[in-house]
Each structure stands twice: as C-alpha cells, then as structure tokens.
PDB file of C-alpha atoms in Angstrom:
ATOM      1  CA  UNK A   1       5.596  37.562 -72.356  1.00 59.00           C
ATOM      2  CA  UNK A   2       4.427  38.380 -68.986  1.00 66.00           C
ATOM      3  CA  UNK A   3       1.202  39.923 -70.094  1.00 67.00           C
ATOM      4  CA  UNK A   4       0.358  37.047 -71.755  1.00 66.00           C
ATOM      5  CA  UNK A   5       1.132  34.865 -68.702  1.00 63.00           C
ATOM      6  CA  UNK A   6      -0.928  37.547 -66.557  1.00 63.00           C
ATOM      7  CA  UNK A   7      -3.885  37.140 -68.815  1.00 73.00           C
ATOM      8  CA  UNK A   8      -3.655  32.978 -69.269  1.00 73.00           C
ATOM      9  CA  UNK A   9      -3.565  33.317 -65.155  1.00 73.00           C
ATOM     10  CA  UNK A  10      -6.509  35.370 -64.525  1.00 75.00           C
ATOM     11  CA  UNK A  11      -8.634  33.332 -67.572  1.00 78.00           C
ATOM     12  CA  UNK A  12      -7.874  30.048 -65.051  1.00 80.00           C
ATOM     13  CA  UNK A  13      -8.474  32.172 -61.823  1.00 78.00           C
ATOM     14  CA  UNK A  14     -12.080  32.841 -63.409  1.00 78.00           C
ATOM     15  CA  UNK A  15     -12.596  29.233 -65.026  1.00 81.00           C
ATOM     16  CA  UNK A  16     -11.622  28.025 -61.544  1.00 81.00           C
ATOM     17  CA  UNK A  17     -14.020  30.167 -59.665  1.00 81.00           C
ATOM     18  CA  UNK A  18     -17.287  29.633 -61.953  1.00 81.00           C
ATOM     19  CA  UNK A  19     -16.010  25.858 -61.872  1.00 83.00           C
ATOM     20  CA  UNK A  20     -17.449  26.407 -58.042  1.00 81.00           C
ATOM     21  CA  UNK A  21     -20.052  28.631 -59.017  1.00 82.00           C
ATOM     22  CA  UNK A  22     -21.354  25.884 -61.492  1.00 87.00           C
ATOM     23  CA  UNK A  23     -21.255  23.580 -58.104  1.00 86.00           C
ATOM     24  CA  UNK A  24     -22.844  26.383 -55.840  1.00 85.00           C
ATOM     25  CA  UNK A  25     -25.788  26.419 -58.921  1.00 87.00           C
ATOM     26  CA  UNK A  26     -26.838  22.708 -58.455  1.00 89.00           C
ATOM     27  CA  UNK A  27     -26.612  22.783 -54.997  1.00 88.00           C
ATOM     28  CA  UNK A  28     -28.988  25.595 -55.395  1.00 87.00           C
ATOM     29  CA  UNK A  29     -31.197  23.080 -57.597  1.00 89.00           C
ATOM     30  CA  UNK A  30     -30.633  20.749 -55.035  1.00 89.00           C
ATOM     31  CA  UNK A  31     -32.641  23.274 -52.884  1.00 86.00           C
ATOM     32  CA  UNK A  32     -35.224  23.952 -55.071  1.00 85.00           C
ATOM     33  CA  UNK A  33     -35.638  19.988 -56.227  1.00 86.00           C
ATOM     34  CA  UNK A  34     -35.076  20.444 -59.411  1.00 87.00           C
ATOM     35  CA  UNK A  35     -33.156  18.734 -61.779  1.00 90.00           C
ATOM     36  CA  UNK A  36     -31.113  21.637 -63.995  1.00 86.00           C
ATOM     37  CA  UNK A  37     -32.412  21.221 -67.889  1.00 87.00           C
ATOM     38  CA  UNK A  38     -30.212  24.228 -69.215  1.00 90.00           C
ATOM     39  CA  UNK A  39     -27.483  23.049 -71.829  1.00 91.00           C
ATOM     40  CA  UNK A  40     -23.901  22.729 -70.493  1.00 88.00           C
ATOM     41  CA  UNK A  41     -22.876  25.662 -72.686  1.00 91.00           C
ATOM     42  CA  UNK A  42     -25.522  28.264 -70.876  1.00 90.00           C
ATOM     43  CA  UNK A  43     -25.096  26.904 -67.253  1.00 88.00           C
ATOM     44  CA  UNK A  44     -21.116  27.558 -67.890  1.00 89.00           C
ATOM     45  CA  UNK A  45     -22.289  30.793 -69.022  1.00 89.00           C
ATOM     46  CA  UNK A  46     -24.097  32.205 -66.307  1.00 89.00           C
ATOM     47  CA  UNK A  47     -21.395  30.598 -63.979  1.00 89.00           C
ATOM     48  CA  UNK A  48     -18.975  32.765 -65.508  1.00 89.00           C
ATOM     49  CA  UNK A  49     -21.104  35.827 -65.535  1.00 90.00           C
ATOM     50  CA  UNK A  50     -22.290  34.942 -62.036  1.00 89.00           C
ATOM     51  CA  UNK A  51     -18.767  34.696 -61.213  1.00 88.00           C
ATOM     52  CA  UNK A  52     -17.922  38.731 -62.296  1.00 88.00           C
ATOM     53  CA  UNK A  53     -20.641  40.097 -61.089  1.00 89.00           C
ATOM     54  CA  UNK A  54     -20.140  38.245 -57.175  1.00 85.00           C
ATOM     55  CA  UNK A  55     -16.450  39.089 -57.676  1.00 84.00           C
ATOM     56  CA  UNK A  56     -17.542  43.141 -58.219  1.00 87.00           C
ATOM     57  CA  UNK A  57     -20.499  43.042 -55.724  1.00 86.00           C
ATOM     58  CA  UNK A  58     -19.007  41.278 -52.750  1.00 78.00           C
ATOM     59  CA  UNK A  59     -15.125  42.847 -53.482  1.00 78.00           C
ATOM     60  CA  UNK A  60     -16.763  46.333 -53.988  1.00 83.00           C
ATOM     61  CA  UNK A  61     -18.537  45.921 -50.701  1.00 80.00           C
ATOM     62  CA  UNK A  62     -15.673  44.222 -48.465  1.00 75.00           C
ATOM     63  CA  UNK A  63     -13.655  47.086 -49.555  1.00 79.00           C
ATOM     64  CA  UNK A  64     -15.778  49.608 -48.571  1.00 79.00           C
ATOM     65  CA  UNK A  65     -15.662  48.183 -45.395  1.00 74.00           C
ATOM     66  CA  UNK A  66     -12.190  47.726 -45.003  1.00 70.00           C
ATOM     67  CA  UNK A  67     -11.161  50.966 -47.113  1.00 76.00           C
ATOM     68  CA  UNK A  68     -14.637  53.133 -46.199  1.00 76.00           C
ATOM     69  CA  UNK A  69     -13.124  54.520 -42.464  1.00 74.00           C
ATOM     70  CA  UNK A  70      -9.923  55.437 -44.652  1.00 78.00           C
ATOM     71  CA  UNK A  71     -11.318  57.326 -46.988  1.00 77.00           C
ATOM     72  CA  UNK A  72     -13.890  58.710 -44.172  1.00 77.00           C
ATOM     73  CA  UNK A  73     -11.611  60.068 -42.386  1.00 77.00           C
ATOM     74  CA  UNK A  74      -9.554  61.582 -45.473  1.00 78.00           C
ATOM     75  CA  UNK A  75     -12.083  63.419 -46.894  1.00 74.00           C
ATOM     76  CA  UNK A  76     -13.156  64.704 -43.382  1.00 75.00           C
ATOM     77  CA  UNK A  77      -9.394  65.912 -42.519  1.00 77.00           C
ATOM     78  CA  UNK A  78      -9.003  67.688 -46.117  1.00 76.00           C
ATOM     79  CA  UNK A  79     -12.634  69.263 -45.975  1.00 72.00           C
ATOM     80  CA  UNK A  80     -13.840  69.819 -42.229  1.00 71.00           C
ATOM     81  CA  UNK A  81     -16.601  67.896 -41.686  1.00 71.00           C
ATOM     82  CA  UNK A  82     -19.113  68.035 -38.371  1.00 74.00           C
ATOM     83  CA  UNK A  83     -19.771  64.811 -36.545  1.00 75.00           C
ATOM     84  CA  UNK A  84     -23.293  65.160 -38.381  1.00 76.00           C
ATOM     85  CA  UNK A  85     -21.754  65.040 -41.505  1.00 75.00           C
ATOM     86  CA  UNK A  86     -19.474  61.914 -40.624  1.00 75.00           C
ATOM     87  CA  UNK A  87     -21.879  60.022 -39.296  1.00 80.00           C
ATOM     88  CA  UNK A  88     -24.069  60.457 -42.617  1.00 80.00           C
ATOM     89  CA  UNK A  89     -21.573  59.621 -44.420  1.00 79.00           C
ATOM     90  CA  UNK A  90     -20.527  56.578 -42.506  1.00 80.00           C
ATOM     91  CA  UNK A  91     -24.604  55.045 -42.267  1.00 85.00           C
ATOM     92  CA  UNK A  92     -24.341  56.011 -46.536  1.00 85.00           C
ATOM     93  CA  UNK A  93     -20.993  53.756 -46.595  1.00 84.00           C
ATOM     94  CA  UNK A  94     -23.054  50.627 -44.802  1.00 84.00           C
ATOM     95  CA  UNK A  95     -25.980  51.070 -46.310  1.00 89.00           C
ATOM     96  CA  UNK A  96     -23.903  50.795 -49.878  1.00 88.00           C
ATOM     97  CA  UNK A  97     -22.260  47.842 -48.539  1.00 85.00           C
ATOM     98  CA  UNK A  98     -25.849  45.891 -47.420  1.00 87.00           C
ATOM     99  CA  UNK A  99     -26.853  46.768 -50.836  1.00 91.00           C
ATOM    100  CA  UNK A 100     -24.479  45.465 -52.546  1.00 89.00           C
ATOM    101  CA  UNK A 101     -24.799  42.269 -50.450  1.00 87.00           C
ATOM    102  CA  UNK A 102     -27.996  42.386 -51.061  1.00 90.00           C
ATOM    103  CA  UNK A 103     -28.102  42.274 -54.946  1.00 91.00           C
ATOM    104  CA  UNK A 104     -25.163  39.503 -54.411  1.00 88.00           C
ATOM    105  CA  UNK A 105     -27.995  37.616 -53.081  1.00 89.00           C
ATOM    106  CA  UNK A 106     -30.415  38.190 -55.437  1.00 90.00           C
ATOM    107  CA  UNK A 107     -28.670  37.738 -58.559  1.00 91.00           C
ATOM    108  CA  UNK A 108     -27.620  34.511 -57.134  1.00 88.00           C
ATOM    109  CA  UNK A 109     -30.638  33.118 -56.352  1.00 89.00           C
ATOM    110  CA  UNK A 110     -32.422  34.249 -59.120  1.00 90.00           C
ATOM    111  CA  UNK A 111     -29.517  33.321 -61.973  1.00 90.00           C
ATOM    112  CA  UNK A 112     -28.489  30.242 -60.164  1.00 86.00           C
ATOM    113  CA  UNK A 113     -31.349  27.424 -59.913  1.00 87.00           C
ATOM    114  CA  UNK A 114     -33.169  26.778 -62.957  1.00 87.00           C
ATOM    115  CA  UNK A 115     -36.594  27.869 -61.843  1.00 85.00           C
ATOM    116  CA  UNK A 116     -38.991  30.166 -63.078  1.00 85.00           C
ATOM    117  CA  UNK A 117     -39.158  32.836 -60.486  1.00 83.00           C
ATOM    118  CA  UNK A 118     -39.898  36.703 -60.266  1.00 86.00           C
ATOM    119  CA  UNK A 119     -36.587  38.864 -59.406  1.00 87.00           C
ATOM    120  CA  UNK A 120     -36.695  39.772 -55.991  1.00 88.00           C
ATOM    121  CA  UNK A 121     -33.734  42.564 -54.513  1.00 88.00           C
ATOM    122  CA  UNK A 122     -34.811  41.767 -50.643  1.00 89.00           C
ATOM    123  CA  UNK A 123     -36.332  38.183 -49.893  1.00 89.00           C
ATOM    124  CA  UNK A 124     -35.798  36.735 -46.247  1.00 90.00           C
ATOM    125  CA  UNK A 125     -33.130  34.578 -47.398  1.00 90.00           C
ATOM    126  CA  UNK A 126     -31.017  37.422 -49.013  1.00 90.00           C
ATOM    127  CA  UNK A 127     -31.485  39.219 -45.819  1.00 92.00           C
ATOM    128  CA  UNK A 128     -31.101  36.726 -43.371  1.00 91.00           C
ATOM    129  CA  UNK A 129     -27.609  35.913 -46.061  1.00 89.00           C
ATOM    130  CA  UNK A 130     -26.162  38.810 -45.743  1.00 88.00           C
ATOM    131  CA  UNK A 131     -26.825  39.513 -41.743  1.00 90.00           C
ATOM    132  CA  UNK A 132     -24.998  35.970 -41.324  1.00 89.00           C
ATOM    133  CA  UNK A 133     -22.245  36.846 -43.711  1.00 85.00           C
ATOM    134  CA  UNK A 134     -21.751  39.968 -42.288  1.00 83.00           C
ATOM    135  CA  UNK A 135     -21.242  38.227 -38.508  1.00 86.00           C
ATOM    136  CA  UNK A 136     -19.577  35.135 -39.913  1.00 82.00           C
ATOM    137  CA  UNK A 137     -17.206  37.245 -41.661  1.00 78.00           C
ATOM    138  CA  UNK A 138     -16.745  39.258 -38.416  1.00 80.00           C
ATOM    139  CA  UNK A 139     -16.754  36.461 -35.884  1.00 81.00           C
ATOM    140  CA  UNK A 140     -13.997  34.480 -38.689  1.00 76.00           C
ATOM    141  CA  UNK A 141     -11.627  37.788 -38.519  1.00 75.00           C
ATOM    142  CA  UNK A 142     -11.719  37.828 -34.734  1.00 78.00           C
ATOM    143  CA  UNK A 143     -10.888  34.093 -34.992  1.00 75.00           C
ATOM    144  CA  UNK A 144      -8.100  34.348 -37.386  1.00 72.00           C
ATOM    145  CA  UNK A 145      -6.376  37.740 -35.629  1.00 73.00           C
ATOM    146  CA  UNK A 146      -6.671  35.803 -32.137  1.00 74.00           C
ATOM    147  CA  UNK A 147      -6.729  32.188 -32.684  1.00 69.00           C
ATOM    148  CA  UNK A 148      -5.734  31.062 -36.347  1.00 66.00           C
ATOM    149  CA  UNK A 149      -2.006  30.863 -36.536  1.00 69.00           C
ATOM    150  CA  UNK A 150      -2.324  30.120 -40.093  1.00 65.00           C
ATOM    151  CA  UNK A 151       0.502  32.103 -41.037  1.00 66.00           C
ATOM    152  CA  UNK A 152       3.007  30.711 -38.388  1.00 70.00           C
ATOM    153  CA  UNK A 153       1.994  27.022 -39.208  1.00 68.00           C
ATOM    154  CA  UNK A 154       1.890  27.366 -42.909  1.00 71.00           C
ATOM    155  CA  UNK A 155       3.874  30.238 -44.007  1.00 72.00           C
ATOM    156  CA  UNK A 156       2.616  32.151 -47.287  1.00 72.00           C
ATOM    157  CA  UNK A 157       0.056  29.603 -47.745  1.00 76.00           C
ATOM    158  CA  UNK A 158      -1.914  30.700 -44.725  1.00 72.00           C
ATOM    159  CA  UNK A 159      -3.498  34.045 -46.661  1.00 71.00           C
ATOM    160  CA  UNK A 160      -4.930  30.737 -48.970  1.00 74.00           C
ATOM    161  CA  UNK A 161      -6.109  28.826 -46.323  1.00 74.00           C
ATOM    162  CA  UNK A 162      -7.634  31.646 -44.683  1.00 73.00           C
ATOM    163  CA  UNK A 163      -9.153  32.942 -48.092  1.00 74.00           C
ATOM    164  CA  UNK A 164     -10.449  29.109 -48.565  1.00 77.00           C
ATOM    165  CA  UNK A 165     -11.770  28.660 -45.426  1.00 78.00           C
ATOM    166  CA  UNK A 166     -13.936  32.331 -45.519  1.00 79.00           C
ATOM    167  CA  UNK A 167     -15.109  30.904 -48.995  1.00 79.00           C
ATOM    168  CA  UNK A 168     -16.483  27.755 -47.602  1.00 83.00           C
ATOM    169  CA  UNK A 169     -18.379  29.726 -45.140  1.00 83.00           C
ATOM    170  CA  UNK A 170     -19.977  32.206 -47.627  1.00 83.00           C
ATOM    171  CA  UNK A 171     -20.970  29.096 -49.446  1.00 84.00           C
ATOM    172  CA  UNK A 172     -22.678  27.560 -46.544  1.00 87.00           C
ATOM    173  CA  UNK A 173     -24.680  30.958 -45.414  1.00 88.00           C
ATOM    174  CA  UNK A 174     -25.310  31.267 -49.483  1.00 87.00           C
ATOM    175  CA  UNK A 175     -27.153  27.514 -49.193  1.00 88.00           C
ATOM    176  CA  UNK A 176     -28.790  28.637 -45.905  1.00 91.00           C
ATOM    177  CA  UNK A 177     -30.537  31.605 -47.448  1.00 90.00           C
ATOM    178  CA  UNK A 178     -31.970  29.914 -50.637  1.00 90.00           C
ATOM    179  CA  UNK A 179     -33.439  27.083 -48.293  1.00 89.00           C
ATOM    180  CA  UNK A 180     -34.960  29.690 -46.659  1.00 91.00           C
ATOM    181  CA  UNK A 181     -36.138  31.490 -49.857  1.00 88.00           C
ATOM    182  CA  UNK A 182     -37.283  27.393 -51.030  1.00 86.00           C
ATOM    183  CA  UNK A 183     -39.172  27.174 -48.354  1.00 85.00           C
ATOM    184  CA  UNK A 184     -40.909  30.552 -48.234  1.00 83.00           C
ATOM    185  CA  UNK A 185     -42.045  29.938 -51.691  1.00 78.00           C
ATOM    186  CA  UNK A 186     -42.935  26.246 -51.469  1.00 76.00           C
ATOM    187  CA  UNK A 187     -45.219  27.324 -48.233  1.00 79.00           C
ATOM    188  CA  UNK A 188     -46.526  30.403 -50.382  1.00 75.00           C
ATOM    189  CA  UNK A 189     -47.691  28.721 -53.169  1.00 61.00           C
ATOM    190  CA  UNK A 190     -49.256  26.016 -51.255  1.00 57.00           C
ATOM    191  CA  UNK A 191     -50.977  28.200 -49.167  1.00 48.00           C
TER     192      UNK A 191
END
C-alpha cells in the first residue's frame, strides 16, 4: 500500500514540475515571439521529458558539487594521491559539473520554444546561464546560512521555501539566457 502511495506521489511530483516546465516553455516563446503551434499532447510531452532530463542534469551536477570534495577526499585518503593528482581531479569534478549545466541549457532552449533552430551545446546564453546560476546559487546559500531564518520563522516548511525561492531564481537566469540567445540570433540573421 505504501508503494503504491510512493509511486501516485512521485507521478504528481513530476506532473507538478513539467506543469512549470510547460510555463517556463511559453515564456521561452514569449522570447522568441512566437506563438507555440505544437498540439497540447506533444508540448506536455516534452515538458515531461524536459522535466527528467533537468531533474538528472542539474541534480547530477549540484551533487557533485556538494558530494564531489567528499568523495575527493575519500578516494585520496584510501589511495594516496599527490596534490597534482587532487587538483586534476578536482578541475575534472567542475568541469563535469559546467557540462552538465551546460547541456541543461541547451536542451532547454533547443526543446523548449517552438522554433526551428540548429542544436547548439555552448551559445552565449547557456554560458552566460550557467555562470549566473552558478553565483546566484552561491550568493542565495550565503544568504540563506547568514541571513534567511527560514527555518526559525517557518519550521519544516522553510527547506520548501528555500527550495521555492532557488527555483524562482533558476527560472529567471533560465529567461535571461534565451533572451540573450533571441537576440544573438535575431541580430545574426539580420545581419
């Protein structure tokens, strides 16, 4: 009974989330002044899919930045590494986790607005999207560890907020980059 009420919760959890993908993809249009033509049935699609591969992408790469030290500094205790070594293996970690932002991007902006486009891995608006992410997501956990009492003023519902709030931020540096990606190609083309 509680597998089934596990798996009901996690099939909301990810009809939730590409609910606010699907929103994320005409804002995107929005950007790209277009009006979406796609059937409701495929734009719900690539929401969901959208949806699992942001959750794996920008999970996999927060992790590795929250986990990657850990398992740095494991390996080096069990094994022996030089500095050399560490250090290769620590620029390997971020260069993983920019990546990974990186295709987060991409997918994104090439999935989300209905517009015939080329895929791109690196345009200026997935780079200049994940450097902002990177320090808003930085500059927010300094905020929240030394400012945000979110826990004290709202108990367990603070970890929500706090998740919420990071969200809303990620969605406005998302919007940033494909106005800058818009623009690049509407200048481009004219040109």
């Amino acid at each position: 009974e509680r597998k089934g009420l596990l798996s009901f919760g996690l099939l909301l959890t990810l009809w939730a989330a590409s609910s606010g993908l699907t929103s994320v993809m005409q804002q995107l249009n929005v950007t790209y002044d277009v009006k979406d033509a796609r059937p409701w049935w495929k734009i719900r699609g690539v929401a969901l899919l959208l949806t699992l591969m942001l959750t794996l992408l920008v999970v996999g790469a927060f992790s590795l930045i929250v986990f990657g030290g850990f398992a740095q500094d494991w390996v080096a205790s069990h094994f022996g590494w030089s500095d050399a070594l560490r250090f290769a293996f620590s620029a390997l970690r971020w260069v993983i986790i920019v990546a990974m932002l990186l295709m987060g991007f991409a997918v994104t902006y090439y999935f989300g607005p209905d517009v015939e486009q080329k895929f791109r891995f690196i345009t200026p608006g997935s780079v200049l999207g994940t450097i902002l992410l990177v320090a808003a997501s930085l500059g927010f956990r300094f905020y929240v560890a030394n400012f945000g009492k979110y826990n004290a003023t709202y108990g367990s519902l603070g970890a929500g907020i706090v998740l919420l709030l990071w969200l809303y931020i990620a969605g406005w540096v998302l919007l940033i980059g494909s106005e800058i990606n818009a623009l690049g190609e509407h200048y481009s083309s004219d040109g």
